[in-house]
Amino acid sequence: MRTIILVSVAMILLLALIVFLGWPHKIDATRKKIYSPLISKRVRICVISDLHSQSFGKDNERIIRMVNKHKPDLIVFPGDIFTPRGDNESMLALMHALRQYPRVYISGNHDQVLKEKLQEYVIAMRSDGVQVLLDDSEVMNINGQLLEIIGLTDGGPKMDKTVEEVDSLCMTSYYRILLSHRPHHIAFYEQLPVNLIISGHAHGGQWAIPFIRQGLYAPQQGLFPRYTHGIKNLDGRLLYISRGFATGNKFFVRLYNNPELGFIDLLPINEKR
């Protein structure tokens, strides 16, 4: 009996240690470099995804401090910033605190659930200077570099747009960035006339296997998903997937999968070594 108790205690302590070591203790600031002949001026893009109305420090000071440290030229919010029962006013306050940077927002699946309330937030964001792209596009001059940014609303697990509809949103031959919340629409993305797709949604696979960062599960991808973080080459187009910040479910915590503040450096091809 005593042996069984000791083994049980040891197992509980081991499980507690595994959870403690894997708990998201910090925010990772990750950086990726992309070189293109269409880029002549350096542009640093900050990706803030999947906040799910959660705060990181008082008034989100941890995020704001890290953003300011890395000095981006553009901030994009590729969806799931708001939630139906969250502190959405704090999300508007975060965007306002970052108003010295150009900002672009698209909706994710949790944002879309808000319906009429989301329209109120869209009005507030636009009044604050945020570029809200809901099945729309905009040419932006960032440090002398012209970028064409296309933003899609989230239409559900199955892509609800056609290639022709996205193509009709493209207006120029500048470097094209598509903001689309879900990363798993691979066959669709491979047909689009864009250079870079930025997404989130997969939360890094929720639980990640230590050292190799293989996620355990992602919506629409199932177990051991492929598209949860980093950059994937899709037949010449690049898909950047943010691990984001929150989980979307307070009962399903992250393990070995810190929240991520992503930075993408767009660089001239002649700087590639």
mmCIF file of C-alpha atoms in Angstrom:
data_model
loop_
_atom_site.group_PDB
_atom_site.id
_atom_site.type_symbol
_atom_site.label_atom_id
_atom_site.label_comp_id
_atom_site.label_asym_id
_atom_site.label_seq_id
_atom_site.Cartn_x
_atom_site.Cartn_y
_atom_site.Cartn_z
ATOM 1 C CA MET A 1 0.000 0.000 0.000
ATOM 2 C CA ARG A 2 2.811 2.381 0.919
ATOM 3 C CA THR A 3 4.545 1.642 -2.380
ATOM 4 C CA ILE A 4 1.389 2.450 -4.318
ATOM 5 C CA ILE A 5 1.051 5.768 -2.466
ATOM 6 C CA LEU A 6 4.697 6.686 -3.134
ATOM 7 C CA VAL A 7 4.356 5.827 -6.828
ATOM 8 C CA SER A 8 1.147 7.857 -7.061
ATOM 9 C CA VAL A 9 2.768 10.862 -5.387
ATOM 10 C CA ALA A 10 5.787 10.556 -7.670
ATOM 11 C CA MET A 11 3.554 10.465 -10.740
ATOM 12 C CA ILE A 12 1.611 13.500 -9.559
ATOM 13 C CA LEU A 13 4.845 15.414 -8.915
ATOM 14 C CA LEU A 14 6.198 14.407 -12.324
ATOM 15 C CA LEU A 15 2.996 15.547 -14.027
ATOM 16 C CA ALA A 16 3.101 18.831 -12.111
ATOM 17 C CA LEU A 17 6.728 19.340 -13.217
ATOM 18 C CA ILE A 18 5.864 18.634 -16.852
ATOM 19 C CA VAL A 19 2.999 21.130 -16.726
ATOM 20 C CA PHE A 20 5.116 23.750 -14.933
ATOM 21 C CA LEU A 21 7.962 23.478 -17.446
ATOM 22 C CA GLY A 22 5.548 23.600 -20.352
ATOM 23 C CA TRP A 23 3.375 26.444 -19.079
ATOM 24 C CA PRO A 24 3.612 29.596 -21.222
ATOM 25 C CA HIS A 25 5.800 31.708 -18.935
ATOM 26 C CA LYS A 26 6.730 34.375 -21.489
ATOM 27 C CA ILE A 27 5.899 35.882 -24.863
ATOM 28 C CA ASP A 28 8.189 34.802 -27.689
ATOM 29 C CA ALA A 29 9.298 37.488 -30.125
ATOM 30 C CA THR A 30 10.068 35.609 -33.343
ATOM 31 C CA ARG A 31 11.581 37.062 -36.494
ATOM 32 C CA LYS A 32 11.463 35.853 -40.090
ATOM 33 C CA LYS A 33 13.197 37.333 -43.136
ATOM 34 C CA ILE A 34 11.648 37.372 -46.589
ATOM 35 C CA TYR A 35 13.535 38.586 -49.666
ATOM 36 C CA SER A 36 11.762 39.698 -52.826
ATOM 37 C CA PRO A 37 12.646 41.547 -56.044
ATOM 38 C CA LEU A 38 9.417 43.508 -55.514
ATOM 39 C CA ILE A 39 10.812 45.016 -52.304
ATOM 40 C CA SER A 40 13.160 47.981 -52.540
ATOM 41 C CA LYS A 41 12.769 49.413 -49.017
ATOM 42 C CA ARG A 42 12.985 47.407 -45.817
ATOM 43 C CA VAL A 43 9.647 46.852 -44.077
ATOM 44 C CA ARG A 44 9.183 45.202 -40.698
ATOM 45 C CA ILE A 45 5.697 43.775 -40.126
ATOM 46 C CA CYS A 46 4.495 42.946 -36.621
ATOM 47 C CA VAL A 47 1.855 40.193 -36.403
ATOM 48 C CA ILE A 48 -0.550 40.238 -33.438
ATOM 49 C CA SER A 49 -3.008 37.372 -33.766
ATOM 50 C CA ASP A 50 -5.604 35.495 -31.725
ATOM 51 C CA LEU A 51 -5.710 37.671 -28.632
ATOM 52 C CA HIS A 52 -9.248 36.485 -27.870
ATOM 53 C CA SER A 53 -9.825 39.610 -25.734
ATOM 54 C CA GLN A 54 -7.179 38.533 -23.222
ATOM 55 C CA SER A 55 -4.724 40.939 -21.627
ATOM 56 C CA PHE A 56 -1.019 40.379 -21.203
ATOM 57 C CA GLY A 57 0.019 42.633 -18.363
ATOM 58 C CA LYS A 58 -1.841 45.704 -17.144
ATOM 59 C CA ASP A 59 -3.326 47.433 -20.189
ATOM 60 C CA ASN A 60 -1.428 44.921 -22.314
ATOM 61 C CA GLU A 61 1.822 46.630 -21.383
ATOM 62 C CA ARG A 62 3.861 43.479 -22.110
ATOM 63 C CA ILE A 63 2.757 43.497 -25.742
ATOM 64 C CA ILE A 64 3.156 47.251 -26.136
ATOM 65 C CA ARG A 65 6.641 47.193 -24.644
ATOM 66 C CA MET A 66 7.776 44.393 -26.951
ATOM 67 C CA VAL A 67 6.293 46.040 -30.039
ATOM 68 C CA ASN A 68 8.041 49.315 -29.276
ATOM 69 C CA LYS A 69 11.322 47.506 -28.661
ATOM 70 C CA HIS A 70 11.304 45.942 -32.135
ATOM 71 C CA LYS A 71 10.120 49.124 -33.917
ATOM 72 C CA PRO A 72 7.886 47.697 -36.669
ATOM 73 C CA ASP A 73 6.811 49.699 -39.700
ATOM 74 C CA LEU A 74 3.391 48.057 -39.874
ATOM 75 C CA ILE A 75 1.190 46.031 -37.512
ATOM 76 C CA VAL A 76 -1.325 43.480 -38.768
ATOM 77 C CA PHE A 77 -4.078 41.821 -36.733
ATOM 78 C CA PRO A 78 -5.076 38.673 -38.693
ATOM 79 C CA GLY A 79 -8.228 37.865 -36.751
ATOM 80 C CA ASP A 80 -9.723 36.630 -33.474
ATOM 81 C CA ILE A 81 -8.867 39.797 -31.584
ATOM 82 C CA PHE A 82 -12.366 40.048 -30.085
ATOM 83 C CA THR A 83 -14.662 37.472 -28.466
ATOM 84 C CA PRO A 84 -18.380 37.550 -27.590
ATOM 85 C CA ARG A 85 -17.899 37.626 -23.810
ATOM 86 C CA GLY A 86 -14.420 39.134 -23.505
ATOM 87 C CA ASP A 87 -13.047 42.528 -22.551
ATOM 88 C CA ASN A 88 -13.195 43.896 -26.068
ATOM 89 C CA GLU A 89 -12.712 47.482 -24.949
ATOM 90 C CA SER A 90 -9.190 46.513 -23.873
ATOM 91 C CA MET A 91 -8.514 45.352 -27.437
ATOM 92 C CA LEU A 92 -9.538 48.733 -28.804
ATOM 93 C CA ALA A 93 -7.333 50.346 -26.150
ATOM 94 C CA LEU A 94 -4.376 48.207 -27.261
ATOM 95 C CA MET A 95 -4.816 49.262 -30.867
ATOM 96 C CA HIS A 96 -5.048 52.880 -29.758
ATOM 97 C CA ALA A 97 -1.862 52.559 -27.693
ATOM 98 C CA LEU A 98 -0.092 51.428 -30.890
ATOM 99 C CA ARG A 99 -1.480 54.273 -32.992
ATOM 100 C CA GLN A 100 1.988 55.554 -33.970
ATOM 101 C CA TYR A 101 2.206 52.548 -36.313
ATOM 102 C CA PRO A 102 0.087 51.844 -39.401
ATOM 103 C CA ARG A 103 -2.370 49.097 -38.367
ATOM 104 C CA VAL A 104 -4.454 46.655 -40.389
ATOM 105 C CA TYR A 105 -7.226 44.427 -39.015
ATOM 106 C CA ILE A 106 -9.224 41.532 -40.471
ATOM 107 C CA SER A 107 -11.858 39.379 -38.800
ATOM 108 C CA GLY A 108 -11.473 35.823 -37.527
ATOM 109 C CA ASN A 109 -14.117 33.279 -36.625
ATOM 110 C CA HIS A 110 -14.526 34.577 -33.061
ATOM 111 C CA ASP A 111 -14.806 38.157 -34.327
ATOM 112 C CA GLN A 112 -17.510 37.154 -36.798
ATOM 113 C CA VAL A 113 -19.666 35.709 -33.991
ATOM 114 C CA LEU A 114 -20.065 39.267 -32.667
ATOM 115 C CA LYS A 115 -22.148 40.212 -35.743
ATOM 116 C CA GLU A 116 -23.707 43.667 -35.126
ATOM 117 C CA LYS A 117 -21.351 44.380 -32.229
ATOM 118 C CA LEU A 118 -18.384 43.844 -34.532
ATOM 119 C CA GLN A 119 -19.699 46.651 -36.717
ATOM 120 C CA GLU A 120 -19.483 48.980 -33.723
ATOM 121 C CA TYR A 121 -15.866 47.934 -33.191
ATOM 122 C CA VAL A 122 -15.123 48.416 -36.894
ATOM 123 C CA ILE A 123 -16.409 52.000 -36.664
ATOM 124 C CA ALA A 124 -14.274 52.583 -33.551
ATOM 125 C CA MET A 125 -11.164 51.113 -35.187
ATOM 126 C CA ARG A 126 -11.576 53.135 -38.359
ATOM 127 C CA SER A 127 -12.104 56.292 -36.308
ATOM 128 C CA ASP A 128 -8.790 55.504 -34.619
ATOM 129 C CA GLY A 129 -6.984 55.154 -37.944
ATOM 130 C CA VAL A 130 -6.941 51.358 -38.179
ATOM 131 C CA GLN A 131 -7.249 50.056 -41.734
ATOM 132 C CA VAL A 132 -10.077 47.514 -41.529
ATOM 133 C CA LEU A 133 -10.140 45.208 -44.540
ATOM 134 C CA LEU A 134 -13.250 43.051 -44.793
ATOM 135 C CA ASP A 135 -13.077 41.449 -48.244
ATOM 136 C CA ASP A 136 -11.296 44.560 -49.410
ATOM 137 C CA SER A 137 -7.827 45.748 -50.380
ATOM 138 C CA GLU A 138 -5.686 48.807 -49.853
ATOM 139 C CA VAL A 139 -2.396 50.077 -51.226
ATOM 140 C CA MET A 140 -0.230 51.337 -48.381
ATOM 141 C CA ASN A 141 2.972 53.350 -48.547
ATOM 142 C CA ILE A 142 5.194 52.031 -45.757
ATOM 143 C CA ASN A 143 8.521 53.870 -45.525
ATOM 144 C CA GLY A 144 8.455 54.520 -49.264
ATOM 145 C CA GLN A 145 7.611 50.902 -50.058
ATOM 146 C CA LEU A 146 4.256 50.362 -51.742
ATOM 147 C CA LEU A 147 2.422 47.270 -50.549
ATOM 148 C CA GLU A 148 -0.946 45.975 -51.649
ATOM 149 C CA ILE A 149 -2.770 44.400 -48.702
ATOM 150 C CA ILE A 150 -5.874 42.268 -49.185
ATOM 151 C CA GLY A 151 -8.003 41.289 -46.192
ATOM 152 C CA LEU A 152 -10.578 38.501 -46.159
ATOM 153 C CA THR A 153 -13.394 38.039 -43.669
ATOM 154 C CA ASP A 154 -13.567 34.620 -42.072
ATOM 155 C CA GLY A 155 -16.269 32.580 -43.753
ATOM 156 C CA GLY A 156 -15.976 29.341 -41.814
ATOM 157 C CA PRO A 157 -13.994 26.098 -42.012
ATOM 158 C CA LYS A 158 -14.579 25.876 -45.786
ATOM 159 C CA MET A 159 -13.334 28.743 -47.932
ATOM 160 C CA ASP A 160 -16.342 30.780 -49.018
ATOM 161 C CA LYS A 161 -14.525 32.873 -51.637
ATOM 162 C CA THR A 162 -13.388 32.011 -55.129
ATOM 163 C CA VAL A 163 -9.994 32.629 -56.646
ATOM 164 C CA GLU A 164 -11.679 35.035 -59.078
ATOM 165 C CA GLU A 165 -13.196 37.043 -56.215
ATOM 166 C CA VAL A 166 -9.807 37.488 -54.549
ATOM 167 C CA ASP A 167 -8.192 38.282 -57.892
ATOM 168 C CA SER A 168 -10.757 41.041 -58.423
ATOM 169 C CA LEU A 169 -9.564 42.708 -55.207
ATOM 170 C CA CYS A 170 -6.002 42.982 -56.541
ATOM 171 C CA MET A 171 -5.354 46.369 -58.111
ATOM 172 C CA THR A 172 -1.592 46.661 -58.698
ATOM 173 C CA SER A 173 1.594 44.720 -59.357
ATOM 174 C CA TYR A 174 3.095 45.748 -56.016
ATOM 175 C CA TYR A 175 4.131 43.188 -53.408
ATOM 176 C CA ARG A 176 0.832 41.618 -52.354
ATOM 177 C CA ILE A 177 0.027 40.512 -48.830
ATOM 178 C CA LEU A 178 -3.137 38.554 -48.122
ATOM 179 C CA LEU A 179 -4.489 38.528 -44.569
ATOM 180 C CA SER A 180 -6.662 35.440 -44.091
ATOM 181 C CA HIS A 181 -7.343 34.054 -40.633
ATOM 182 C CA ARG A 182 -7.276 30.290 -41.234
ATOM 183 C CA PRO A 183 -4.076 28.652 -42.503
ATOM 184 C CA HIS A 184 -5.488 25.335 -43.719
ATOM 185 C CA HIS A 185 -6.942 26.573 -47.048
ATOM 186 C CA ILE A 186 -3.796 25.422 -48.811
ATOM 187 C CA ALA A 187 -5.205 24.422 -52.204
ATOM 188 C CA PHE A 188 -6.996 27.777 -52.382
ATOM 189 C CA TYR A 189 -3.947 29.818 -51.381
ATOM 190 C CA GLU A 190 -1.790 28.061 -53.973
ATOM 191 C CA GLN A 191 -3.940 29.560 -56.735
ATOM 192 C CA LEU A 192 -3.938 33.175 -55.585
ATOM 193 C CA PRO A 193 -1.955 35.988 -57.244
ATOM 194 C CA VAL A 194 -0.298 37.048 -53.987
ATOM 195 C CA ASN A 195 3.230 36.933 -52.568
ATOM 196 C CA LEU A 196 2.605 36.454 -48.846
ATOM 197 C CA ILE A 197 -0.322 35.123 -46.820
ATOM 198 C CA ILE A 198 -0.489 35.910 -43.096
ATOM 199 C CA SER A 199 -2.766 33.835 -40.873
ATOM 200 C CA GLY A 200 -3.256 32.607 -37.307
ATOM 201 C CA HIS A 201 -6.092 30.464 -35.874
ATOM 202 C CA ALA A 202 -4.110 27.255 -35.181
ATOM 203 C CA HIS A 203 -2.636 28.531 -31.878
ATOM 204 C CA GLY A 204 0.615 26.697 -32.550
ATOM 205 C CA GLY A 205 -1.162 23.374 -32.125
ATOM 206 C CA GLN A 206 -2.136 24.152 -28.490
ATOM 207 C CA TRP A 207 0.207 21.605 -26.898
ATOM 208 C CA ALA A 208 3.574 21.313 -28.579
ATOM 209 C CA ILE A 209 6.113 18.519 -28.382
ATOM 210 C CA PRO A 210 9.192 19.967 -26.644
ATOM 211 C CA PHE A 211 12.230 20.912 -28.762
ATOM 212 C CA ILE A 212 10.619 20.161 -32.143
ATOM 213 C CA ARG A 213 7.540 22.402 -31.638
ATOM 214 C CA GLN A 214 5.184 19.933 -33.289
ATOM 215 C CA GLY A 215 1.662 20.885 -32.295
ATOM 216 C CA LEU A 216 -0.785 18.324 -30.994
ATOM 217 C CA TYR A 217 -4.060 19.567 -32.480
ATOM 218 C CA ALA A 218 -5.478 22.376 -34.614
ATOM 219 C CA PRO A 219 -9.028 23.075 -35.820
ATOM 220 C CA GLN A 220 -9.741 21.703 -39.319
ATOM 221 C CA GLN A 221 -6.333 19.958 -39.284
ATOM 222 C CA GLY A 222 -6.773 17.393 -36.533
ATOM 223 C CA LEU A 223 -3.960 15.655 -34.676
ATOM 224 C CA PHE A 224 -0.329 16.551 -35.355
ATOM 225 C CA PRO A 225 -1.243 19.383 -37.738
ATOM 226 C CA ARG A 226 1.207 20.637 -40.341
ATOM 227 C CA TYR A 227 0.204 24.293 -40.559
ATOM 228 C CA THR A 228 0.497 25.789 -37.061
ATOM 229 C CA HIS A 229 3.507 28.139 -37.107
ATOM 230 C CA GLY A 230 6.354 29.542 -39.151
ATOM 231 C CA ILE A 231 6.627 29.983 -42.919
ATOM 232 C CA LYS A 232 5.504 27.447 -45.519
ATOM 233 C CA ASN A 233 6.243 27.644 -49.245
ATOM 234 C CA LEU A 234 3.063 27.175 -51.280
ATOM 235 C CA ASP A 235 4.207 26.841 -54.864
ATOM 236 C CA GLY A 236 6.089 30.138 -54.752
ATOM 237 C CA ARG A 237 3.788 31.918 -52.333
ATOM 238 C CA LEU A 238 4.777 32.142 -48.683
ATOM 239 C CA LEU A 239 2.310 31.344 -45.904
ATOM 240 C CA TYR A 240 3.199 32.837 -42.521
ATOM 241 C CA ILE A 241 1.299 31.300 -39.593
ATOM 242 C CA SER A 242 1.306 33.071 -36.247
ATOM 243 C CA ARG A 243 1.049 30.994 -33.079
ATOM 244 C CA GLY A 244 -0.889 33.934 -31.631
ATOM 245 C CA PHE A 245 -1.512 34.664 -27.979
ATOM 246 C CA ALA A 246 -4.525 32.910 -26.481
ATOM 247 C CA THR A 247 -6.093 29.475 -26.739
ATOM 248 C CA GLY A 248 -9.723 30.280 -27.400
ATOM 249 C CA ASN A 249 -10.686 27.986 -24.513
ATOM 250 C CA LYS A 250 -9.748 28.710 -20.900
ATOM 251 C CA PHE A 251 -9.926 24.992 -20.092
ATOM 252 C CA PHE A 252 -7.451 24.019 -22.810
ATOM 253 C CA VAL A 253 -4.166 25.675 -21.880
ATOM 254 C CA ARG A 254 -1.006 25.871 -23.949
ATOM 255 C CA LEU A 255 1.923 23.643 -23.111
ATOM 256 C CA TYR A 256 5.455 24.133 -24.504
ATOM 257 C CA ASN A 257 3.888 26.737 -26.745
ATOM 258 C CA ASN A 258 4.471 30.312 -25.609
ATOM 259 C CA PRO A 259 2.336 33.141 -26.987
ATOM 260 C CA GLU A 260 4.002 34.673 -30.029
ATOM 261 C CA LEU A 261 4.578 38.222 -31.183
ATOM 262 C CA GLY A 262 5.788 37.745 -34.750
ATOM 263 C CA PHE A 263 7.962 39.994 -36.884
ATOM 264 C CA ILE A 264 8.419 39.614 -40.631
ATOM 265 C CA ASP A 265 11.222 41.578 -42.295
ATOM 266 C CA LEU A 266 10.565 42.200 -46.003
ATOM 267 C CA LEU A 267 13.950 42.807 -47.592
ATOM 268 C CA PRO A 268 15.347 43.650 -51.060
ATOM 269 C CA ILE A 269 16.677 40.609 -52.875
ATOM 270 C CA ASN A 270 20.107 42.214 -53.257
ATOM 271 C CA GLU A 271 20.549 42.078 -49.476
ATOM 272 C CA LYS A 272 20.312 38.303 -49.460
ATOM 273 C CA ARG A 273 23.570 36.599 -48.625
#
